Amino acid sequence: MEKGPSFEDSWKIEIRRGILQYAVLAIVNRHEKGIHGYGIARELEERTDGLLQVKEGTLYPILHRLRKERLLNVHTEKSESGPSRKVYVLTGEGDRVFRQLSILVGDIFDKLEVLKK
Amino acid sequence: MSRDEIGRVVENYFKKIAKLLPDSFETEDLLEDLKSHIYESYNEKVQKNPDDDKLLLIREVLDVLGTPEEIAEEYGKEQVETEEEQNTVDRWTYYTMRLTLAILVVVLASWIASVVTEGSVDFMFAVVVLLAFAVLEWVIRTQQTKDA
């Protein structure tokens, strides 16, 4: 009989998804003048030591979703050698949502720490 | 390793993604993003390892980017979530409009019945009876839709 992913693996996938959207907002928030997709992927890998194990291509559907939700704005930057690239910046609403989520994330981790004791 | 061969590997990768996604402006947009990502990642790798096999490097880039299936799966999830939210909004608008229309029809029909019968049929009585029928009709129709 074919065995599905373990409970631990499924749990990791589920939690990673939610965190990833927040992590993308956090990285864009660090760059006032905006950051392009490749930069987001690099920073995500470097700053989290690869914890989230993200396949870089899967970031783009998330970026598109955040744009649709009007949390991110995009403008195109011309490249001297390669194809032009999109630069993502946080919108006013994105900034508000990011601040709210940051408080929520902080609260969640605090409460989880209490539960562990 | 020839540039043609690298181009072919990338082209096949894009063809597979395009096949898995709907033919839309959003897909075009996504492919454009991926193209620019591959270009930057590949160039960075070549600069760091100029003597390495270029085909190996592009395969590494595509491996880190994810398989076409993985990208399409993530794309599908994001689309479904957005559509579901949209559907919830649409559903509420639909119900509000239907309810408003039903009340209007009931009030109008009751008024006509009251006027035509020169007051024999009480207006408020007619409103209550017609509203009861409207609710009954809605319950039966919901049940039928569920059964179907």
CSV table of C-alpha atoms in Angstrom, one decimal:
chain,number,residue,atom,x,y,z
A,1,MET,CA,0.0,0.0,0.0
A,2,GLU,CA,1.3,3.4,-0.9
A,3,LYS,CA,2.2,5.5,2.1
A,4,GLY,CA,1.3,9.2,2.1
A,5,PRO,CA,3.5,11.9,3.7
A,6,SER,CA,4.0,11.5,7.4
A,7,PHE,CA,2.0,13.7,9.9
A,8,GLU,CA,5.2,15.7,10.5
A,9,ASP,CA,5.7,16.3,6.8
A,10,SER,CA,2.1,17.4,6.2
A,11,TRP,CA,2.2,19.7,9.2
A,12,LYS,CA,5.5,21.3,7.9
A,13,ILE,CA,3.9,21.9,4.5
A,14,GLU,CA,0.8,23.5,6.0
A,15,ILE,CA,2.7,25.8,8.4
A,16,ARG,CA,5.3,26.8,5.7
A,17,ARG,CA,2.6,28.0,3.4
A,18,GLY,CA,1.2,30.6,5.8
A,19,ILE,CA,4.6,31.6,7.0
A,20,LEU,CA,5.9,32.1,3.5
A,21,GLN,CA,3.3,34.8,2.6
A,22,TYR,CA,4.3,36.7,5.8
A,23,ALA,CA,8.0,36.2,5.1
A,24,VAL,CA,7.6,37.7,1.6
A,25,LEU,CA,5.8,40.7,3.1
A,26,ALA,CA,8.6,41.0,5.7
A,27,ILE,CA,11.4,41.0,3.1
A,28,VAL,CA,9.6,43.5,0.8
A,29,ASN,CA,9.0,45.7,3.9
A,30,ARG,CA,12.8,45.8,4.4
A,31,HIS,CA,13.3,47.4,1.0
A,32,GLU,CA,11.8,50.8,0.8
A,33,LYS,CA,12.6,51.2,-2.8
A,34,GLY,CA,11.4,47.7,-3.6
A,35,ILE,CA,13.0,44.4,-4.4
A,36,HIS,CA,12.8,42.0,-7.4
A,37,GLY,CA,11.7,38.4,-7.2
A,38,TYR,CA,15.2,36.9,-7.4
A,39,GLY,CA,16.3,39.2,-4.6
A,40,ILE,CA,13.4,38.0,-2.4
A,41,ALA,CA,14.3,34.4,-3.1
A,42,ARG,CA,18.0,35.1,-2.2
A,43,GLU,CA,17.1,36.9,1.0
A,44,LEU,CA,14.7,34.3,2.0
A,45,GLU,CA,17.3,31.6,1.7
A,46,GLU,CA,20.1,33.6,3.3
A,47,ARG,CA,18.2,35.1,6.2
A,48,THR,CA,16.3,32.0,7.2
A,49,ASP,CA,19.3,29.6,6.5
A,50,GLY,CA,17.0,27.7,4.1
A,51,LEU,CA,14.6,26.8,6.9
A,52,LEU,CA,11.5,27.2,4.8
A,53,GLN,CA,13.0,25.0,1.9
A,54,VAL,CA,11.3,27.1,-0.7
A,55,LYS,CA,11.3,26.1,-4.4
A,56,GLU,CA,12.0,29.6,-5.8
A,57,GLY,CA,9.5,29.3,-8.6
A,58,THR,CA,6.7,28.9,-6.1
A,59,LEU,CA,7.3,32.4,-4.8
A,60,TYR,CA,5.9,34.0,-7.9
A,61,PRO,CA,2.3,32.7,-7.6
A,62,ILE,CA,2.5,34.1,-4.0
A,63,LEU,CA,3.7,37.4,-5.2
A,64,HIS,CA,0.9,37.5,-7.8
A,65,ARG,CA,-1.6,36.7,-5.1
A,66,LEU,CA,-0.3,39.5,-2.8
A,67,ARG,CA,-0.5,41.9,-5.8
A,68,LYS,CA,-4.1,40.8,-6.4
A,69,GLU,CA,-4.9,41.5,-2.7
A,70,ARG,CA,-3.3,45.0,-3.3
A,71,LEU,CA,-0.7,44.4,-0.6
A,72,LEU,CA,2.1,44.8,-3.1
A,73,ASN,CA,2.7,47.2,-6.0
A,74,VAL,CA,4.9,46.4,-8.9
A,75,HIS,CA,7.0,48.4,-11.3
A,76,THR,CA,9.3,47.3,-14.1
A,77,GLU,CA,13.0,48.0,-13.9
A,78,LYS,CA,15.1,47.9,-17.1
A,79,SER,CA,18.1,45.7,-17.0
A,80,GLU,CA,21.2,46.7,-19.1
A,81,SER,CA,22.0,43.1,-20.1
A,82,GLY,CA,19.1,40.9,-19.5
A,83,PRO,CA,15.3,41.0,-19.6
A,84,SER,CA,13.5,43.7,-17.6
A,85,ARG,CA,12.5,42.7,-14.2
A,86,LYS,CA,9.6,43.5,-11.8
A,87,VAL,CA,10.3,45.3,-8.6
A,88,TYR,CA,7.9,44.8,-5.7
A,89,VAL,CA,7.0,47.4,-3.1
A,90,LEU,CA,4.6,47.3,-0.2
A,91,THR,CA,1.4,49.3,-0.6
A,92,GLY,CA,-0.1,51.4,2.3
A,93,GLU,CA,-2.5,48.5,2.9
A,94,GLY,CA,0.4,46.0,2.6
A,95,ASP,CA,2.2,48.0,5.3
A,96,ARG,CA,-0.8,47.9,7.6
A,97,VAL,CA,-1.4,44.2,7.1
A,98,PHE,CA,2.3,43.4,7.7
A,99,ARG,CA,2.2,45.4,11.0
A,100,GLN,CA,-0.9,43.6,12.1
A,101,LEU,CA,0.5,40.2,11.2
A,102,SER,CA,3.7,40.9,13.0
A,103,ILE,CA,1.8,41.6,16.2
A,104,LEU,CA,-0.2,38.4,15.6
A,105,VAL,CA,2.9,36.3,14.9
A,106,GLY,CA,4.6,37.6,18.0
A,107,ASP,CA,1.6,36.8,20.1
A,108,ILE,CA,1.3,33.3,18.7
A,109,PHE,CA,4.9,32.5,19.5
A,110,ASP,CA,4.7,33.9,23.0
A,111,LYS,CA,1.6,31.9,23.7
A,112,LEU,CA,3.2,28.7,22.3
A,113,GLU,CA,6.2,29.2,24.5
A,114,VAL,CA,3.8,29.4,27.5
A,115,LEU,CA,2.1,26.2,26.4
A,116,LYS,CA,5.4,24.4,26.1
A,117,LYS,CA,6.3,25.1,29.8
B,1,MET,CA,28.4,23.2,-24.0
B,2,SER,CA,26.5,25.1,-26.6
B,3,ARG,CA,24.1,27.9,-25.9
B,4,ASP,CA,21.5,26.2,-28.1
B,5,GLU,CA,21.4,23.2,-25.7
B,6,ILE,CA,20.9,25.5,-22.7
B,7,GLY,CA,18.2,27.3,-24.6
B,8,ARG,CA,16.5,24.0,-25.4
B,9,VAL,CA,16.5,22.9,-21.7
B,10,VAL,CA,15.0,26.2,-20.6
B,11,GLU,CA,12.5,26.2,-23.5
B,12,ASN,CA,11.3,22.7,-22.6
B,13,TYR,CA,10.9,23.8,-19.0
B,14,PHE,CA,8.7,26.7,-20.0
B,15,LYS,CA,6.7,24.5,-22.4
B,16,LYS,CA,5.9,22.1,-19.6
B,17,ILE,CA,4.8,25.0,-17.3
B,18,ALA,CA,2.7,26.6,-20.0
B,19,LYS,CA,1.0,23.2,-20.7
B,20,LEU,CA,0.0,22.9,-17.0
B,21,LEU,CA,-1.4,26.4,-16.6
B,22,PRO,CA,-4.4,28.1,-18.3
B,23,ASP,CA,-3.7,30.2,-21.4
B,24,SER,CA,-4.1,33.6,-19.7
B,25,PHE,CA,-2.5,37.0,-19.1
B,26,GLU,CA,-1.5,35.9,-15.6
B,27,THR,CA,0.3,32.8,-17.0
B,28,GLU,CA,2.2,35.1,-19.4
B,29,ASP,CA,3.1,37.3,-16.5
B,30,LEU,CA,4.3,34.4,-14.4
B,31,LEU,CA,6.4,33.0,-17.2
B,32,GLU,CA,8.0,36.5,-17.6
B,33,ASP,CA,8.9,36.5,-13.9
B,34,LEU,CA,10.4,33.0,-14.1
B,35,LYS,CA,12.4,34.0,-17.3
B,36,SER,CA,14.0,36.9,-15.5
B,37,HIS,CA,14.6,34.8,-12.4
B,38,ILE,CA,16.4,32.1,-14.4
B,39,TYR,CA,18.5,34.7,-16.2
B,40,GLU,CA,19.7,36.3,-13.0
B,41,SER,CA,20.3,33.1,-11.2
B,42,TYR,CA,22.2,31.5,-14.1
B,43,ASN,CA,24.4,34.6,-14.6
B,44,GLU,CA,25.3,34.6,-10.9
B,45,LYS,CA,26.2,31.0,-11.0
B,46,VAL,CA,28.4,31.5,-14.1
B,47,GLN,CA,30.2,34.4,-12.6
B,48,LYS,CA,30.9,32.4,-9.4
B,49,ASN,CA,31.9,29.2,-11.2
B,50,PRO,CA,33.1,30.2,-14.7
B,51,ASP,CA,34.8,26.9,-15.4
B,52,ASP,CA,31.8,24.7,-14.5
B,53,ASP,CA,29.7,22.9,-17.1
B,54,LYS,CA,27.1,25.4,-18.2
B,55,LEU,CA,24.4,22.8,-18.7
B,56,LEU,CA,24.9,21.5,-15.2
B,57,LEU,CA,24.6,25.1,-13.9
B,58,ILE,CA,21.3,25.7,-15.7
B,59,ARG,CA,20.0,22.4,-14.4
B,60,GLU,CA,20.9,23.5,-10.9
B,61,VAL,CA,19.0,26.8,-11.5
B,62,LEU,CA,15.9,24.9,-12.7
B,63,ASP,CA,16.2,22.5,-9.8
B,64,VAL,CA,16.1,25.3,-7.2
B,65,LEU,CA,13.3,26.9,-9.1
B,66,GLY,CA,11.1,23.8,-8.7
B,67,THR,CA,9.5,21.4,-11.2
B,68,PRO,CA,6.8,22.7,-13.5
B,69,GLU,CA,4.4,20.6,-11.5
B,70,GLU,CA,5.4,22.2,-8.2
B,71,ILE,CA,5.0,25.7,-9.7
B,72,ALA,CA,1.7,24.9,-11.3
B,73,GLU,CA,0.4,23.4,-8.0
B,74,GLU,CA,1.3,26.5,-6.1
B,75,TYR,CA,-0.3,28.7,-8.8
B,76,GLY,CA,-3.5,26.6,-8.6
B,77,LYS,CA,-3.7,26.9,-4.8
B,78,GLU,CA,-3.3,30.7,-5.0
B,79,GLN,CA,-5.9,30.9,-7.8
B,80,VAL,CA,-8.5,28.7,-6.0
B,81,GLU,CA,-8.1,30.8,-2.7
B,82,THR,CA,-8.7,34.0,-4.6
B,83,GLU,CA,-11.6,32.6,-6.5
B,84,GLU,CA,-13.2,31.2,-3.3
B,85,GLU,CA,-13.0,34.6,-1.6
B,86,GLN,CA,-14.6,36.2,-4.8
B,87,ASN,CA,-17.3,33.6,-4.8
B,88,THR,CA,-18.3,34.3,-1.2
B,89,VAL,CA,-18.6,38.0,-2.0
B,90,ASP,CA,-20.7,37.2,-5.1
B,91,ARG,CA,-22.9,34.9,-3.2
B,92,TRP,CA,-23.7,37.5,-0.5
B,93,THR,CA,-24.5,40.1,-3.2
B,94,TYR,CA,-26.8,37.6,-4.9
B,95,TYR,CA,-28.7,36.7,-1.7
B,96,THR,CA,-29.2,40.3,-0.7
B,97,MET,CA,-30.5,41.2,-4.2
B,98,ARG,CA,-32.9,38.2,-4.2
B,99,LEU,CA,-34.2,39.0,-0.7
B,100,THR,CA,-34.8,42.7,-1.7
B,101,LEU,CA,-36.6,41.6,-4.9
B,102,ALA,CA,-38.8,39.1,-3.1
B,103,ILE,CA,-39.9,41.7,-0.5
B,104,LEU,CA,-40.7,44.2,-3.2
B,105,VAL,CA,-42.8,41.7,-5.1
B,106,VAL,CA,-44.7,40.6,-1.9
B,107,VAL,CA,-45.5,44.2,-1.0
B,108,LEU,CA,-46.6,45.1,-4.5
B,109,ALA,CA,-48.7,42.0,-4.8
B,110,SER,CA,-50.3,42.6,-1.4
B,111,TRP,CA,-51.1,46.2,-2.3
B,112,ILE,CA,-52.7,45.2,-5.6
B,113,ALA,CA,-54.8,42.5,-3.9
B,114,SER,CA,-55.9,45.0,-1.3
B,115,VAL,CA,-56.8,47.7,-3.9
B,116,VAL,CA,-58.6,45.3,-6.3
B,117,THR,CA,-60.7,43.7,-3.6
B,118,GLU,CA,-61.4,47.2,-2.2
B,119,GLY,CA,-60.0,46.3,1.2
B,120,SER,CA,-61.6,42.9,1.5
B,121,VAL,CA,-58.1,41.5,1.6
B,122,ASP,CA,-56.2,43.2,4.4
B,123,PHE,CA,-52.9,44.5,3.1
B,124,MET,CA,-50.8,43.4,6.2
B,125,PHE,CA,-52.5,39.9,6.1
B,126,ALA,CA,-51.6,39.6,2.4
B,127,VAL,CA,-48.0,40.6,3.1
B,128,VAL,CA,-47.7,37.9,5.9
B,129,VAL,CA,-49.3,35.2,3.8
B,130,LEU,CA,-47.2,35.9,0.7
B,131,LEU,CA,-44.1,36.1,2.7
B,132,ALA,CA,-44.9,32.7,4.2
B,133,PHE,CA,-45.3,31.3,0.7
B,134,ALA,CA,-42.1,32.8,-0.5
B,135,VAL,CA,-40.2,31.3,2.4
B,136,LEU,CA,-41.8,27.9,1.8
B,137,GLU,CA,-40.9,28.1,-1.9
B,138,TRP,CA,-37.3,28.9,-1.0
B,139,VAL,CA,-37.1,26.0,1.5
B,140,ILE,CA,-38.5,23.5,-1.0
B,141,ARG,CA,-36.2,24.8,-3.8
B,142,THR,CA,-33.1,24.6,-1.6
B,143,GLN,CA,-34.0,21.0,-0.7
B,144,GLN,CA,-34.5,20.1,-4.4
B,145,THR,CA,-31.1,21.6,-5.3
B,146,LYS,CA,-29.4,19.6,-2.5
B,147,ASP,CA,-31.1,16.4,-3.7
B,148,ALA,CA,-30.0,17.0,-7.2
